[in-house]
Short mmCIF file of C-alpha atoms in Angstrom, two decimals:
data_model
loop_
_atom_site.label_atom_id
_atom_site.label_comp_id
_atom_site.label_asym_id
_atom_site.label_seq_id
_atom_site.Cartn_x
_atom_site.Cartn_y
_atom_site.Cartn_z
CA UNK R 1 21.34 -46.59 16.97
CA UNK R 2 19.20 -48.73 14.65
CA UNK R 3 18.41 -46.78 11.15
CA UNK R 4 14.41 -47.23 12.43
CA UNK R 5 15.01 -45.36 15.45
CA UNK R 6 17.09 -43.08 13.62
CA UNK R 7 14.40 -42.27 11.41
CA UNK R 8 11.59 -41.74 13.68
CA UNK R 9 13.53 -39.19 15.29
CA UNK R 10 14.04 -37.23 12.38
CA UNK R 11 10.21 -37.37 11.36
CA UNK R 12 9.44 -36.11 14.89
CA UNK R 13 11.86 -34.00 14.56
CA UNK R 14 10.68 -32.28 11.63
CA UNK R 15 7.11 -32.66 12.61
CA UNK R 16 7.85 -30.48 15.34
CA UNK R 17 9.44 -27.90 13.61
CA UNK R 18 6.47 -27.67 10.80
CA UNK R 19 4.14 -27.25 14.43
CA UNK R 20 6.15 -24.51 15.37
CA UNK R 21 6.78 -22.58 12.26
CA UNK R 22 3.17 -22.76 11.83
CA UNK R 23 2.62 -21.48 14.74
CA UNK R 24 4.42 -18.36 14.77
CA UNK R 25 3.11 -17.83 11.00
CA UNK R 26 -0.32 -17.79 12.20
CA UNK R 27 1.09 -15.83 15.27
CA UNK R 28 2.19 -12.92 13.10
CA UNK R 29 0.57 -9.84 12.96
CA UNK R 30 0.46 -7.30 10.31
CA UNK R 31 0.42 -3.96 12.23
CA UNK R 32 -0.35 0.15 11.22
CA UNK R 33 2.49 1.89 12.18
CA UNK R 34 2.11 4.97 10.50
CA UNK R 35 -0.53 5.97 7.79
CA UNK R 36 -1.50 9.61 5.95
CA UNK R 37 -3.66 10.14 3.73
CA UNK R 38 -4.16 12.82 0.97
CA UNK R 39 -6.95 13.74 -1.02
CA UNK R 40 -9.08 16.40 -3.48
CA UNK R 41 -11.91 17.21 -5.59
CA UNK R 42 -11.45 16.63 -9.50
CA UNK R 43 -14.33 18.70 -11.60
CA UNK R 44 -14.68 17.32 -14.92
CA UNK R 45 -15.86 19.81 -17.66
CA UNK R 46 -17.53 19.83 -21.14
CA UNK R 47 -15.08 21.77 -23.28
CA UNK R 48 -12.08 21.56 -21.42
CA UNK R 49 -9.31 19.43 -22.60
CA UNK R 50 -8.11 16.34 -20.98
CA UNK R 51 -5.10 14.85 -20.12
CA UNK R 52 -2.36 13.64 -17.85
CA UNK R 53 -2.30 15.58 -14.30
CA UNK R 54 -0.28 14.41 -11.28
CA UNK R 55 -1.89 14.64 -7.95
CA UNK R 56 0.09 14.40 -5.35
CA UNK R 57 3.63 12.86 -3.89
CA UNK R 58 4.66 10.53 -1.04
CA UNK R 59 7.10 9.31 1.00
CA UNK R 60 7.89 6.73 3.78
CA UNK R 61 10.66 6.54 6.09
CA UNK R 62 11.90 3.27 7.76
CA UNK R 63 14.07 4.40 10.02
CA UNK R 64 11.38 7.29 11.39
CA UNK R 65 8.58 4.93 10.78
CA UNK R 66 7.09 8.42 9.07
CA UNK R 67 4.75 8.63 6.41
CA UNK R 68 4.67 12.47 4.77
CA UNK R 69 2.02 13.46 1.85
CA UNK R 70 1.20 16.39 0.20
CA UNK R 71 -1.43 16.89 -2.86
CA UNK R 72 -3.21 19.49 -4.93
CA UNK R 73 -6.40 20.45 -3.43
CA UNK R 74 -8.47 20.17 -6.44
CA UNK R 75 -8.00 20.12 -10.43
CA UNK R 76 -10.48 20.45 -13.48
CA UNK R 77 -9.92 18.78 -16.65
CA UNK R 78 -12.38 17.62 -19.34
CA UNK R 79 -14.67 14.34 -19.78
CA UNK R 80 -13.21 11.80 -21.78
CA UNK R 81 -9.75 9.98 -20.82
CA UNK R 82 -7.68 11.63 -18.19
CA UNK R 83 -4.71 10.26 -16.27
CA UNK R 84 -4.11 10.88 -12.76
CA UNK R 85 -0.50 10.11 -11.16
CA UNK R 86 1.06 10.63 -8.02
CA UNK R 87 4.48 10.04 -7.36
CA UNK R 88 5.69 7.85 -4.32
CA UNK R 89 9.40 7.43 -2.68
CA UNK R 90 10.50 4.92 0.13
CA UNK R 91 13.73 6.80 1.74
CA UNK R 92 15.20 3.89 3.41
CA UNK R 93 15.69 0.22 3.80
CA UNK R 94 14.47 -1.89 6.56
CA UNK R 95 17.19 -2.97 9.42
CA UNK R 96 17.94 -6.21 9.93
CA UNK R 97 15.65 -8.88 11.51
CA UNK R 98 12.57 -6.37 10.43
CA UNK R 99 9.44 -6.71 8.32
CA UNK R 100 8.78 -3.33 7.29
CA UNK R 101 6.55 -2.20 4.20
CA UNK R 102 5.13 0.73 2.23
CA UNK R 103 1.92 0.49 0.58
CA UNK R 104 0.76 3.67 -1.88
CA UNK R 105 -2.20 3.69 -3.20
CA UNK R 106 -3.90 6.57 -5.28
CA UNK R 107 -7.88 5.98 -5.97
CA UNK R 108 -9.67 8.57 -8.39
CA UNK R 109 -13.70 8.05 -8.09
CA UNK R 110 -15.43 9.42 -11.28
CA UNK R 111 -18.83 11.65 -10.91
CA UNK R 112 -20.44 8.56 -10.69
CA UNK R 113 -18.55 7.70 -7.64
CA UNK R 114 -17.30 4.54 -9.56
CA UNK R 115 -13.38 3.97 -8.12
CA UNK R 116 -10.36 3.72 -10.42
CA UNK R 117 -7.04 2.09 -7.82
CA UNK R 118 -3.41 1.70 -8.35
CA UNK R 119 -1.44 0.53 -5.48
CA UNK R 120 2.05 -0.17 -5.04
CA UNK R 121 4.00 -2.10 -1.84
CA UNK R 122 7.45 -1.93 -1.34
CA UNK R 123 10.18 -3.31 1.39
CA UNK R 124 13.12 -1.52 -0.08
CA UNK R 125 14.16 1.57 -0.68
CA UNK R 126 12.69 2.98 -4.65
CA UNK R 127 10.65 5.17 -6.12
CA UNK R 128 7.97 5.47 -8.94
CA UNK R 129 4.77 6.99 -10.16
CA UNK R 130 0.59 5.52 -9.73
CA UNK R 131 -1.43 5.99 -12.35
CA UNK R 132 -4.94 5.88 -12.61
CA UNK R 133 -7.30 6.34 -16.18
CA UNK R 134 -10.40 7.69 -15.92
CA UNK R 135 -13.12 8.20 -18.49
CA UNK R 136 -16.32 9.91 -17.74
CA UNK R 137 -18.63 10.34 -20.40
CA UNK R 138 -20.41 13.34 -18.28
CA UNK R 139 -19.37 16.33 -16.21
CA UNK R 140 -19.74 16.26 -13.08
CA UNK R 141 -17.28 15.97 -9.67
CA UNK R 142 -15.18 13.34 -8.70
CA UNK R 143 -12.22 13.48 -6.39
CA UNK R 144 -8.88 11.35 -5.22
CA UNK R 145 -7.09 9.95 -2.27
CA UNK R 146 -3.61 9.00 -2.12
CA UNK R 147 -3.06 6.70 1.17
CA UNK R 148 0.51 6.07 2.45
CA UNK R 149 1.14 3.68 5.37
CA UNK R 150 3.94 1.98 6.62
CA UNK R 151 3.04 -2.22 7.75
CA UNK R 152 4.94 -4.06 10.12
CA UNK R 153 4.79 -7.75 10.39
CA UNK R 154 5.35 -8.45 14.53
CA UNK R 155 5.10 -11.71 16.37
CA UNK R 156 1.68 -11.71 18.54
CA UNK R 157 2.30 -14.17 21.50
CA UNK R 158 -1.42 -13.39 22.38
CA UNK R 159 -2.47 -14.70 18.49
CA UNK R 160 -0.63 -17.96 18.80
CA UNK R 161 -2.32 -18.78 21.91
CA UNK R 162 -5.68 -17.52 21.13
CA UNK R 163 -5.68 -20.09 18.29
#
């Protein structure tokens, strides 16, 4: 075979593998598989002291493809800086070949209904803690949503030919 021929090939080749990765890239879908949310009222108060609460605690499941959640119903504190947390664990790792993730995300709206977010996505299995700063000047009520979903990426046959 003559290095030219040789060559073409391999661009081809190649060329047709960049056409097909692309395609099932753009034929990937990011699906819901399992989602909870949450949430509460926060009263903020003149003359009551601020600080650091935590708000409620998470946890995904792989294997189960579960999401479980559990939170305080409501907490007061005072205006000025507070910190909300919640606490999130992922119990297991994905199995092989899949494209599993957890996404936490705690959002605290002030009495203005202004939103303060922390988020956190994970593939593997950990732990750790949101946390959120708020600082309202005036009392009022606010209140707080901690979201916990498990995302799969799957391969859409119906995306890559809709395209």
């Amino acid at each position: 075979m003559s290095g030219k021929l040789s060559c073409s090939i391999i661009l081809v080749l190649g060329f047709a593998g960049l056409l097909l990765a692309h395609g099932i890239a753009c034929a990937e879908e990011d699906v819901i598989v399992n989602t909870t949310t949450s949430s509460g009222k926060i009263i903020f108060q003149e003359n009551t002291s601020h600080g650091v609460h935590t708000l409620a605690r998470a946890s995904a499941d792989f294997g189960t493809d579960m999401v479980f959640s559990n939170s305080i119903s409501s907490i007061e504190t005072g205006t000025g800086r507070s910190v909300f947390t919640a606490t999130w664990r992922n119990n297991q790792k994905n199995e092989f070949g899949s494209a599993k993730t957890a996404v936490f995300t705690l959002t605290v709206w002030d009495p203005t209904g202004l939103p303060h977010t922390a988020a956190r996505e994970t593939g593997r299995v950990n732990s750790g803690t949101l946390s959120v700063s708020c600082f309202p000047l005036e009392p009022g009520e606010g209140r707080f949503e901690f979201t916990s979903t498990i995302r799969e990426k799957r391969l859409s046959l119906s995306a890559m030919f809709d395209r």
